[in-house]
PDB file of C-alpha atoms in Angstrom:
ATOM      1  CA  MET A   1     -10.710   6.793  56.318  1.00  0.00           C
ATOM      2  CA  ARG A   2     -14.329   6.025  55.504  1.00  0.00           C
ATOM      3  CA  ARG A   3     -13.880   7.358  51.970  1.00  0.00           C
ATOM      4  CA  TRP A   4     -10.822   5.102  51.491  1.00  0.00           C
ATOM      5  CA  ARG A   5     -12.846   2.070  52.621  1.00  0.00           C
ATOM      6  CA  ASN A   6     -15.687   2.906  50.245  1.00  0.00           C
ATOM      7  CA  ASN A   7     -13.255   3.326  47.349  1.00  0.00           C
ATOM      8  CA  HIS A   8     -11.554   0.052  48.284  1.00  0.00           C
ATOM      9  CA  ARG A   9     -14.896  -1.761  48.297  1.00  0.00           C
ATOM     10  CA  TRP A  10     -15.782  -0.276  44.906  1.00  0.00           C
ATOM     11  CA  ASN A  11     -12.433  -1.433  43.493  1.00  0.00           C
ATOM     12  CA  ILE A  12     -12.988  -4.957  44.771  1.00  0.00           C
ATOM     13  CA  THR A  13     -16.533  -4.975  43.351  1.00  0.00           C
ATOM     14  CA  ASP A  14     -15.336  -3.725  39.968  1.00  0.00           C
ATOM     15  CA  SER A  15     -12.583  -6.349  39.864  1.00  0.00           C
ATOM     16  CA  LEU A  16     -15.053  -9.076  40.833  1.00  0.00           C
ATOM     17  CA  PHE A  17     -17.498  -8.106  38.092  1.00  0.00           C
ATOM     18  CA  GLY A  18     -14.602  -7.915  35.640  1.00  0.00           C
ATOM     19  CA  TYR A  19     -13.525 -11.471  36.432  1.00  0.00           C
ATOM     20  CA  ILE A  20     -17.135 -12.667  36.229  1.00  0.00           C
ATOM     21  CA  PHE A  21     -17.452 -11.263  32.697  1.00  0.00           C
ATOM     22  CA  MET A  22     -14.083 -12.803  31.788  1.00  0.00           C
ATOM     23  CA  MET A  23     -14.989 -16.192  33.240  1.00  0.00           C
ATOM     24  CA  PRO A  24     -16.254 -17.787  29.971  1.00  0.00           C
ATOM     25  CA  THR A  25     -13.014 -16.871  28.186  1.00  0.00           C
ATOM     26  CA  ILE A  26     -10.910 -18.006  31.144  1.00  0.00           C
ATOM     27  CA  LEU A  27     -12.727 -21.351  31.256  1.00  0.00           C
ATOM     28  CA  VAL A  28     -12.308 -21.914  27.513  1.00  0.00           C
ATOM     29  CA  LEU A  29      -8.614 -21.004  27.536  1.00  0.00           C
ATOM     30  CA  GLY A  30      -8.004 -23.024  30.680  1.00  0.00           C
ATOM     31  CA  THR A  31      -9.787 -26.095  29.320  1.00  0.00           C
ATOM     32  CA  PHE A  32      -8.468 -26.098  25.760  1.00  0.00           C
ATOM     33  CA  VAL A  33      -5.067 -24.374  26.103  1.00  0.00           C
ATOM     34  CA  VAL A  34      -3.607 -24.409  29.623  1.00  0.00           C
ATOM     35  CA  LEU A  35      -4.733 -27.878  30.724  1.00  0.00           C
ATOM     36  CA  PRO A  36      -3.529 -29.601  27.490  1.00  0.00           C
ATOM     37  CA  ILE A  37      -0.124 -27.938  27.884  1.00  0.00           C
ATOM     38  CA  LEU A  38       0.162 -29.064  31.489  1.00  0.00           C
ATOM     39  CA  TYR A  39      -0.956 -32.575  30.518  1.00  0.00           C
ATOM     40  CA  ALA A  40       1.635 -32.629  27.724  1.00  0.00           C
ATOM     41  CA  VAL A  41       4.327 -31.680  30.252  1.00  0.00           C
ATOM     42  CA  PHE A  42       3.154 -34.546  32.454  1.00  0.00           C
ATOM     43  CA  LEU A  43       3.216 -36.981  29.519  1.00  0.00           C
ATOM     44  CA  SER A  44       6.720 -35.943  28.454  1.00  0.00           C
ATOM     45  CA  LEU A  45       8.043 -36.906  31.896  1.00  0.00           C
ATOM     46  CA  ASN A  46       6.419 -40.335  31.859  1.00  0.00           C
ATOM     47  CA  LYS A  47       6.438 -43.587  29.925  1.00  0.00           C
ATOM     48  CA  VAL A  48       2.799 -44.144  29.020  1.00  0.00           C
ATOM     49  CA  GLN A  49       1.372 -47.657  28.702  1.00  0.00           C
ATOM     50  CA  LEU A  50      -1.650 -47.550  26.350  1.00  0.00           C
ATOM     51  CA  LEU A  51      -2.419 -51.263  25.850  1.00  0.00           C
ATOM     52  CA  GLY A  52      -4.343 -53.137  28.527  1.00  0.00           C
ATOM     53  CA  GLY A  53      -5.265 -49.963  30.394  1.00  0.00           C
ATOM     54  CA  ILE A  54      -3.499 -46.618  30.620  1.00  0.00           C
ATOM     55  CA  ALA A  55      -0.580 -46.580  33.066  1.00  0.00           C
ATOM     56  CA  TYR A  56       2.129 -43.999  33.749  1.00  0.00           C
ATOM     57  CA  GLN A  57       5.722 -44.646  34.753  1.00  0.00           C
ATOM     58  CA  PHE A  58       7.771 -41.594  35.722  1.00  0.00           C
ATOM     59  CA  VAL A  59      11.039 -41.458  33.764  1.00  0.00           C
ATOM     60  CA  GLY A  60      12.062 -37.843  34.312  1.00  0.00           C
ATOM     61  CA  PHE A  61      13.900 -36.263  31.381  1.00  0.00           C
ATOM     62  CA  ARG A  62      14.719 -39.603  29.764  1.00  0.00           C
ATOM     63  CA  ASN A  63      12.353 -38.883  26.848  1.00  0.00           C
ATOM     64  CA  PHE A  64      14.143 -35.609  26.132  1.00  0.00           C
ATOM     65  CA  ALA A  65      17.574 -37.255  26.363  1.00  0.00           C
ATOM     66  CA  ARG A  66      16.425 -39.836  23.838  1.00  0.00           C
ATOM     67  CA  LEU A  67      15.833 -37.084  21.266  1.00  0.00           C
ATOM     68  CA  VAL A  68      19.575 -36.556  20.832  1.00  0.00           C
ATOM     69  CA  ASP A  69      20.235 -40.111  19.659  1.00  0.00           C
ATOM     70  CA  ASP A  70      17.076 -40.595  17.575  1.00  0.00           C
ATOM     71  CA  GLU A  71      18.030 -40.495  13.892  1.00  0.00           C
ATOM     72  CA  LEU A  72      14.419 -40.062  12.776  1.00  0.00           C
ATOM     73  CA  VAL A  73      14.114 -36.872  14.835  1.00  0.00           C
ATOM     74  CA  TRP A  74      17.100 -35.328  13.058  1.00  0.00           C
ATOM     75  CA  ILE A  75      15.805 -36.452   9.647  1.00  0.00           C
ATOM     76  CA  ALA A  76      12.396 -34.919  10.399  1.00  0.00           C
ATOM     77  CA  LEU A  77      13.997 -31.687  11.640  1.00  0.00           C
ATOM     78  CA  LYS A  78      16.182 -31.490   8.539  1.00  0.00           C
ATOM     79  CA  ASN A  79      13.242 -32.055   6.190  1.00  0.00           C
ATOM     80  CA  THR A  80      11.070 -29.557   8.049  1.00  0.00           C
ATOM     81  CA  ALA A  81      13.832 -26.934   8.194  1.00  0.00           C
ATOM     82  CA  GLU A  82      14.498 -27.329   4.458  1.00  0.00           C
ATOM     83  CA  TYR A  83      10.780 -27.035   3.790  1.00  0.00           C
ATOM     84  CA  VAL A  84      10.485 -23.858   5.889  1.00  0.00           C
ATOM     85  CA  ALA A  85      13.640 -22.276   4.427  1.00  0.00           C
ATOM     86  CA  ILE A  86      12.335 -22.637   0.866  1.00  0.00           C
ATOM     87  CA  VAL A  87       8.570 -22.237   1.221  1.00  0.00           C
ATOM     88  CA  VAL A  88       8.375 -19.208   3.554  1.00  0.00           C
ATOM     89  CA  PRO A  89      10.616 -16.794   1.560  1.00  0.00           C
ATOM     90  CA  THR A  90       9.153 -17.941  -1.761  1.00  0.00           C
ATOM     91  CA  GLN A  91       5.523 -17.621  -0.731  1.00  0.00           C
ATOM     92  CA  THR A  92       6.221 -14.255   0.923  1.00  0.00           C
ATOM     93  CA  PHE A  93       7.886 -12.877  -2.217  1.00  0.00           C
ATOM     94  CA  LEU A  94       5.157 -14.297  -4.467  1.00  0.00           C
ATOM     95  CA  ALA A  95       2.415 -12.891  -2.227  1.00  0.00           C
ATOM     96  CA  LEU A  96       4.004  -9.427  -2.321  1.00  0.00           C
ATOM     97  CA  LEU A  97       4.441  -9.618  -6.101  1.00  0.00           C
ATOM     98  CA  LEU A  98       0.794 -10.596  -6.647  1.00  0.00           C
ATOM     99  CA  ALA A  99      -0.418  -7.889  -4.251  1.00  0.00           C
ATOM    100  CA  VAL A 100       1.640  -5.161  -5.967  1.00  0.00           C
ATOM    101  CA  THR A 101       0.355  -6.326  -9.355  1.00  0.00           C
ATOM    102  CA  LEU A 102      -3.289  -6.210  -8.244  1.00  0.00           C
ATOM    103  CA  ASN A 103      -2.772  -2.863  -6.495  1.00  0.00           C
ATOM    104  CA  ALA A 104      -1.396  -1.348  -9.697  1.00  0.00           C
ATOM    105  CA  GLY A 105      -4.898  -1.142 -11.162  1.00  0.00           C
ATOM    106  CA  ILE A 106      -4.765  -3.819 -13.849  1.00  0.00           C
ATOM    107  CA  ARG A 107      -7.897  -4.499 -15.891  1.00  0.00           C
ATOM    108  CA  GLY A 108     -10.296  -7.027 -14.375  1.00  0.00           C
ATOM    109  CA  LYS A 109      -8.483  -6.991 -11.027  1.00  0.00           C
ATOM    110  CA  ASN A 110     -11.555  -8.317  -9.187  1.00  0.00           C
ATOM    111  CA  TRP A 111     -11.588 -11.408 -11.392  1.00  0.00           C
ATOM    112  CA  TRP A 112      -7.848 -11.838 -10.909  1.00  0.00           C
ATOM    113  CA  ARG A 113      -8.317 -11.687  -7.127  1.00  0.00           C
ATOM    114  CA  ILE A 114     -10.895 -14.478  -7.286  1.00  0.00           C
ATOM    115  CA  LEU A 115      -8.696 -16.549  -9.573  1.00  0.00           C
ATOM    116  CA  TYR A 116      -5.617 -16.103  -7.378  1.00  0.00           C
ATOM    117  CA  PHE A 117      -7.520 -16.880  -4.169  1.00  0.00           C
ATOM    118  CA  LEU A 118      -9.188 -20.104  -5.363  1.00  0.00           C
ATOM    119  CA  PRO A 119      -6.332 -22.431  -4.237  1.00  0.00           C
ATOM    120  CA  THR A 120      -6.551 -21.052  -0.689  1.00  0.00           C
ATOM    121  CA  VAL A 121     -10.245 -21.873  -0.245  1.00  0.00           C
ATOM    122  CA  THR A 122      -9.807 -25.368  -1.699  1.00  0.00           C
ATOM    123  CA  SER A 123      -9.422 -28.241   0.756  1.00  0.00           C
ATOM    124  CA  SER A 124      -5.811 -29.141   1.482  1.00  0.00           C
ATOM    125  CA  ALA A 125      -6.556 -32.838   1.113  1.00  0.00           C
ATOM    126  CA  VAL A 126      -8.206 -32.278  -2.271  1.00  0.00           C
ATOM    127  CA  LEU A 127      -5.256 -30.192  -3.490  1.00  0.00           C
ATOM    128  CA  THR A 128      -2.854 -32.908  -2.358  1.00  0.00           C
ATOM    129  CA  LEU A 129      -4.760 -35.595  -4.262  1.00  0.00           C
ATOM    130  CA  ILE A 130      -4.826 -33.401  -7.378  1.00  0.00           C
ATOM    131  CA  PHE A 131      -1.073 -32.839  -7.228  1.00  0.00           C
ATOM    132  CA  MET A 132      -0.496 -36.548  -6.594  1.00  0.00           C
ATOM    133  CA  TRP A 133      -2.348 -37.208  -9.839  1.00  0.00           C
ATOM    134  CA  ILE A 134      -0.223 -34.571 -11.598  1.00  0.00           C
ATOM    135  CA  TYR A 135       3.037 -36.043 -10.223  1.00  0.00           C
ATOM    136  CA  ASN A 136       2.051 -39.668 -10.881  1.00  0.00           C
ATOM    137  CA  THR A 137       4.147 -41.652 -13.360  1.00  0.00           C
ATOM    138  CA  ASP A 138       1.075 -41.740 -15.642  1.00  0.00           C
ATOM    139  CA  GLY A 139      -0.041 -38.264 -14.587  1.00  0.00           C
ATOM    140  CA  LEU A 140      -0.428 -34.927 -16.305  1.00  0.00           C
ATOM    141  CA  LEU A 141       3.156 -33.744 -15.805  1.00  0.00           C
ATOM    142  CA  ASN A 142       4.728 -36.825 -17.372  1.00  0.00           C
ATOM    143  CA  ASP A 143       2.170 -36.753 -20.183  1.00  0.00           C
ATOM    144  CA  PHE A 144       3.194 -33.182 -20.947  1.00  0.00           C
ATOM    145  CA  LEU A 145       6.910 -34.085 -20.851  1.00  0.00           C
ATOM    146  CA  ALA A 146       6.309 -37.010 -23.203  1.00  0.00           C
ATOM    147  CA  PHE A 147       4.281 -34.783 -25.531  1.00  0.00           C
ATOM    148  CA  VAL A 148       7.157 -32.285 -25.921  1.00  0.00           C
ATOM    149  CA  GLY A 149       9.696 -35.103 -26.315  1.00  0.00           C
ATOM    150  CA  LEU A 150      11.332 -34.902 -22.876  1.00  0.00           C
ATOM    151  CA  PRO A 151      11.996 -37.924 -20.609  1.00  0.00           C
ATOM    152  CA  THR A 152       9.415 -38.725 -17.937  1.00  0.00           C
ATOM    153  CA  TYR A 153      10.236 -39.019 -14.243  1.00  0.00           C
ATOM    154  CA  ASN A 154       9.117 -40.798 -11.083  1.00  0.00           C
ATOM    155  CA  TRP A 155       8.282 -37.635  -9.171  1.00  0.00           C
ATOM    156  CA  LEU A 156       6.748 -39.319  -6.122  1.00  0.00           C
ATOM    157  CA  GLY A 157       9.255 -42.165  -5.851  1.00  0.00           C
ATOM    158  CA  ASP A 158      12.504 -40.173  -5.904  1.00  0.00           C
ATOM    159  CA  PRO A 159      13.619 -39.070  -2.391  1.00  0.00           C
ATOM    160  CA  SER A 160      15.415 -36.032  -3.830  1.00  0.00           C
ATOM    161  CA  VAL A 161      12.252 -34.730  -5.519  1.00  0.00           C
ATOM    162  CA  ALA A 162       9.298 -35.810  -3.355  1.00  0.00           C
ATOM    163  CA  LEU A 163       9.589 -33.022  -0.760  1.00  0.00           C
ATOM    164  CA  LYS A 164      10.060 -30.410  -3.512  1.00  0.00           C
ATOM    165  CA  GLY A 165       6.732 -31.478  -4.964  1.00  0.00           C
ATOM    166  CA  ILE A 166       5.011 -30.749  -1.649  1.00  0.00           C
ATOM    167  CA  MET A 167       6.823 -27.394  -1.470  1.00  0.00           C
ATOM    168  CA  LEU A 168       5.557 -26.372  -4.899  1.00  0.00           C
ATOM    169  CA  MET A 169       2.004 -27.297  -4.018  1.00  0.00           C
ATOM    170  CA  ASN A 170       2.107 -25.451  -0.692  1.00  0.00           C
ATOM    171  CA  ILE A 171       3.567 -22.283  -2.217  1.00  0.00           C
ATOM    172  CA  TRP A 172       0.862 -22.270  -4.883  1.00  0.00           C
ATOM    173  CA  SER A 173      -1.940 -22.760  -2.353  1.00  0.00           C
ATOM    174  CA  THR A 174      -0.827 -20.458   0.499  1.00  0.00           C
ATOM    175  CA  ALA A 175       0.690 -17.443  -1.289  1.00  0.00           C
ATOM    176  CA  PRO A 176      -2.773 -16.034  -2.225  1.00  0.00           C
ATOM    177  CA  PHE A 177      -3.748 -15.903   1.463  1.00  0.00           C
ATOM    178  CA  TYR A 178      -0.770 -13.703   2.303  1.00  0.00           C
ATOM    179  CA  MET A 179      -1.410 -11.761  -0.912  1.00  0.00           C
ATOM    180  CA  VAL A 180      -4.702 -10.538   0.568  1.00  0.00           C
ATOM    181  CA  ILE A 181      -2.878  -9.335   3.697  1.00  0.00           C
ATOM    182  CA  TYR A 182      -0.286  -7.481   1.632  1.00  0.00           C
ATOM    183  CA  LEU A 183      -2.985  -6.024  -0.609  1.00  0.00           C
ATOM    184  CA  ALA A 184      -4.864  -4.604   2.386  1.00  0.00           C
ATOM    185  CA  ALA A 185      -1.635  -3.064   3.699  1.00  0.00           C
ATOM    186  CA  LEU A 186      -0.766  -1.564   0.295  1.00  0.00           C
ATOM    187  CA  GLN A 187      -4.161   0.070   0.016  1.00  0.00           C
ATOM    188  CA  ASP A 188      -3.627   1.610   3.446  1.00  0.00           C
ATOM    189  CA  ILE A 189      -0.470   3.492   2.352  1.00  0.00           C
ATOM    190  CA  PRO A 190      -1.365   7.153   1.595  1.00  0.00           C
ATOM    191  CA  THR A 191      -1.032   8.029  -2.081  1.00  0.00           C
ATOM    192  CA  LYS A 192       0.359  11.439  -1.106  1.00  0.00           C
ATOM    193  CA  ILE A 193       3.656   9.777  -0.183  1.00  0.00           C
ATOM    194  CA  TYR A 194       4.042   8.388  -3.702  1.00  0.00           C
ATOM    195  CA  GLU A 195       2.988  11.689  -5.239  1.00  0.00           C
ATOM    196  CA  ALA A 196       5.612  13.545  -3.229  1.00  0.00           C
ATOM    197  CA  ALA A 197       8.273  11.009  -4.199  1.00  0.00           C
ATOM    198  CA  GLU A 198       7.287  11.310  -7.867  1.00  0.00           C
ATOM    199  CA  LEU A 199       7.635  15.096  -7.669  1.00  0.00           C
ATOM    200  CA  ASP A 200      11.137  14.554  -6.260  1.00  0.00           C
ATOM    201  CA  GLY A 201      11.995  12.485  -9.327  1.00  0.00           C
ATOM    202  CA  ALA A 202      11.721   8.968  -7.888  1.00  0.00           C
ATOM    203  CA  ASN A 203      10.798   6.284 -10.423  1.00  0.00           C
ATOM    204  CA  TRP A 204       8.506   3.318  -9.670  1.00  0.00           C
ATOM    205  CA  TRP A 205      11.387   1.068  -8.609  1.00  0.00           C
ATOM    206  CA  GLN A 206      12.771   3.637  -6.169  1.00  0.00           C
ATOM    207  CA  GLN A 207       9.288   4.192  -4.770  1.00  0.00           C
ATOM    208  CA  PHE A 208       8.910   0.447  -4.264  1.00  0.00           C
ATOM    209  CA  ILE A 209      12.314   0.015  -2.574  1.00  0.00           C
ATOM    210  CA  TYR A 210      12.364   3.141  -0.401  1.00  0.00           C
ATOM    211  CA  ILE A 211       8.661   3.607   0.356  1.00  0.00           C
ATOM    212  CA  THR A 212       6.643   0.430  -0.117  1.00  0.00           C
ATOM    213  CA  ILE A 213       9.085  -2.103   1.358  1.00  0.00           C
ATOM    214  CA  PRO A 214       9.890  -0.088   4.550  1.00  0.00           C
ATOM    215  CA  LEU A 215       6.225   0.687   5.216  1.00  0.00           C
ATOM    216  CA  LEU A 216       5.337  -2.995   4.785  1.00  0.00           C
ATOM    217  CA  LYS A 217       7.912  -4.251   7.311  1.00  0.00           C
ATOM    218  CA  PRO A 218       5.367  -4.869  10.118  1.00  0.00           C
ATOM    219  CA  VAL A 219       3.136  -6.779   7.704  1.00  0.00           C
ATOM    220  CA  THR A 220       6.138  -8.726   6.411  1.00  0.00           C
ATOM    221  CA  PHE A 221       7.012  -9.723   9.982  1.00  0.00           C
ATOM    222  CA  PHE A 222       3.455 -10.986  10.494  1.00  0.00           C
ATOM    223  CA  VAL A 223       3.445 -12.886   7.186  1.00  0.00           C
ATOM    224  CA  ILE A 224       6.820 -14.522   7.856  1.00  0.00           C
ATOM    225  CA  ALA A 225       5.960 -15.384  11.475  1.00  0.00           C
ATOM    226  CA  VAL A 226       2.630 -16.981  10.537  1.00  0.00           C
ATOM    227  CA  GLY A 227       4.263 -18.706   7.576  1.00  0.00           C
ATOM    228  CA  VAL A 228       7.022 -20.200   9.726  1.00  0.00           C
ATOM    229  CA  ILE A 229       4.556 -21.482  12.312  1.00  0.00           C
ATOM    230  CA  GLY A 230       2.309 -22.971   9.623  1.00  0.00           C
ATOM    231  CA  THR A 231       5.095 -24.635   7.640  1.00  0.00           C
ATOM    232  CA  PHE A 232       6.706 -26.131  10.744  1.00  0.00           C
ATOM    233  CA  GLN A 233       3.354 -27.810  11.411  1.00  0.00           C
ATOM    234  CA  LEU A 234       3.225 -29.504   7.991  1.00  0.00           C
ATOM    235  CA  PHE A 235       1.362 -32.792   8.325  1.00  0.00           C
ATOM    236  CA  ASP A 236      -1.578 -33.515   6.036  1.00  0.00           C
ATOM    237  CA  GLN A 237       0.197 -33.102   2.694  1.00  0.00           C
ATOM    238  CA  SER A 238       3.139 -35.225   3.818  1.00  0.00           C
ATOM    239  CA  TYR A 239       0.805 -37.851   5.284  1.00  0.00           C
ATOM    240  CA  ILE A 240      -1.287 -38.148   2.107  1.00  0.00           C
ATOM    241  CA  PHE A 241       1.705 -38.061  -0.247  1.00  0.00           C
ATOM    242  CA  SER A 242       3.503 -40.866   1.603  1.00  0.00           C
ATOM    243  CA  GLY A 243       0.541 -42.809   2.961  1.00  0.00           C
ATOM    244  CA  GLY A 244       1.658 -41.945   6.499  1.00  0.00           C
ATOM    245  CA  THR A 245       5.138 -43.442   6.119  1.00  0.00           C
ATOM    246  CA  GLY A 246       7.117 -40.274   5.390  1.00  0.00           C
ATOM    247  CA  GLY A 247       8.616 -41.953   2.333  1.00  0.00           C
ATOM    248  CA  PRO A 248      10.219 -42.464   0.011  1.00  0.00           C
ATOM    249  CA  ASN A 249      13.192 -43.188   2.267  1.00  0.00           C
ATOM    250  CA  ASN A 250      11.910 -40.699   4.907  1.00  0.00           C
ATOM    251  CA  ALA A 251      12.216 -37.876   2.361  1.00  0.00           C
ATOM    252  CA  THR A 252       8.813 -36.407   3.318  1.00  0.00           C
ATOM    253  CA  LEU A 253       9.012 -37.175   7.042  1.00  0.00           C
ATOM    254  CA  THR A 254       8.215 -34.018   9.029  1.00  0.00           C
ATOM    255  CA  VAL A 255       8.255 -33.404  12.767  1.00  0.00           C
ATOM    256  CA  VAL A 256       4.465 -33.433  13.122  1.00  0.00           C
ATOM    257  CA  LEU A 257       4.205 -36.601  11.037  1.00  0.00           C
ATOM    258  CA  LEU A 258       6.842 -38.183  13.289  1.00  0.00           C
ATOM    259  CA  ILE A 259       4.768 -37.217  16.337  1.00  0.00           C
ATOM    260  CA  TYR A 260       1.757 -38.891  14.733  1.00  0.00           C
ATOM    261  CA  GLN A 261       3.753 -42.053  13.981  1.00  0.00           C
ATOM    262  CA  THR A 262       5.196 -42.148  17.494  1.00  0.00           C
ATOM    263  CA  VAL A 263       1.731 -42.057  19.070  1.00  0.00           C
ATOM    264  CA  PHE A 264      -0.406 -44.134  16.710  1.00  0.00           C
ATOM    265  CA  ARG A 265       2.163 -46.544  15.277  1.00  0.00           C
ATOM    266  CA  TYR A 266       4.642 -47.038  18.110  1.00  0.00           C
ATOM    267  CA  LEU A 267       2.249 -46.160  20.989  1.00  0.00           C
ATOM    268  CA  GLN A 268       4.872 -43.984  22.738  1.00  0.00           C
ATOM    269  CA  MET A 269       2.812 -41.029  23.895  1.00  0.00           C
ATOM    270  CA  GLY A 270       5.373 -39.715  26.378  1.00  0.00           C
ATOM    271  CA  TYR A 271       8.124 -39.625  23.780  1.00  0.00           C
ATOM    272  CA  ALA A 272       5.752 -37.980  21.280  1.00  0.00           C
ATOM    273  CA  ALA A 273       5.063 -35.227  23.831  1.00  0.00           C
ATOM    274  CA  ALA A 274       8.829 -34.647  24.137  1.00  0.00           C
ATOM    275  CA  ILE A 275       9.106 -34.303  20.334  1.00  0.00           C
ATOM    276  CA  ALA A 276       6.183 -31.855  20.418  1.00  0.00           C
ATOM    277  CA  PHE A 277       7.990 -29.712  22.988  1.00  0.00           C
ATOM    278  CA  LEU A 278      11.097 -29.789  20.800  1.00  0.00           C
ATOM    279  CA  LEU A 279       9.026 -28.489  17.889  1.00  0.00           C
ATOM    280  CA  ALA A 280       7.432 -25.795  20.060  1.00  0.00           C
ATOM    281  CA  THR A 281      10.875 -24.692  21.277  1.00  0.00           C
ATOM    282  CA  VAL A 282      12.197 -24.396  17.721  1.00  0.00           C
ATOM    283  CA  ILE A 283       9.163 -22.348  16.622  1.00  0.00           C
ATOM    284  CA  ILE A 284       9.422 -20.023  19.639  1.00  0.00           C
ATOM    285  CA  MET A 285      13.149 -19.468  19.103  1.00  0.00           C
ATOM    286  CA  ILE A 286      12.719 -18.643  15.412  1.00  0.00           C
ATOM    287  CA  THR A 287       9.815 -16.307  16.183  1.00  0.00           C
ATOM    288  CA  LEU A 288      11.903 -14.474  18.801  1.00  0.00           C
ATOM    289  CA  ILE A 289      14.750 -14.111  16.306  1.00  0.00           C
ATOM    290  CA  GLN A 290      12.336 -12.644  13.769  1.00  0.00           C
ATOM    291  CA  GLN A 291      11.003 -10.288  16.402  1.00  0.00           C
ATOM    292  CA  GLN A 292      14.536  -9.018  17.068  1.00  0.00           C
ATOM    293  CA  LEU A 293      15.165  -8.549  13.342  1.00  0.00           C
ATOM    294  CA  PHE A 294      11.971  -6.507  12.979  1.00  0.00           C
ATOM    295  CA  LYS A 295      12.370  -4.770  16.347  1.00  0.00           C
ATOM    296  CA  GLY A 296      10.724  -1.385  16.599  1.00  0.00           C
ATOM    297  CA  GLU A 297       8.343  -1.946  13.691  1.00  0.00           C
ATOM    298  CA  LYS A 298       4.684  -1.313  14.393  1.00  0.00           C
ATOM    299  CA  MET A 299       1.549  -2.078  12.424  1.00  0.00           C
TER     300      MET A 299
END
């Protein structure tokens, strides 16, 4: 009995010291993660008065019910979904292609790595301004088209083209980041597997399809999951391209930009919190679907 009490006291002491050492992390997570989430839940259930002093009026789930009838929400979701559906697969494929090329032992591969990775380390705002200059009616792209005798185009003013311009810029700037992840994974695959496959008569394409792709599935899941989360949170490029309006004709309006407009233009913080929870729900659902598709794969 005495031994059990001593062991029990030691367990309590060990647990206490463990929580003491964890306390800084718990405080940081509680302050900057848990409390903001709880406050966002509170905001989504209230109508918030920001002018003349902050005041809260409980409205229940009225903010969430309003989402169904808000045309701008559906436009933003459509634009964001189209953006994700095009950018994520394209940047994933391009990243894998660049990684395989660099892993093949081409001459000057270190210089190619630096050259490929430069867009990733460049400021997103700076890249957006550069591409705005390229897409401008008097910009580099139209100058090139005029030089080769082709008609010029209003790339930023056409609703059917504006979002595609942001897609192209984002693919070019983010694919090198995922290329580095793929390259690290490729270098971790034992060469003996490829040597054995080559002895069995497998060519480079068969090795790529039946060895490289299956072994990279966990990395592909990570790349796609991070890519989906990042693209769903598109804001700065759309804001700079459209001057914060989401134009032309709401063609570049994204969910995060709509949240920004709802708070800072329309001063509806409670409704903005409801839109944010809608976005979080969509991201979680898509991530869970991806997890089921890649079920059983381990890094």
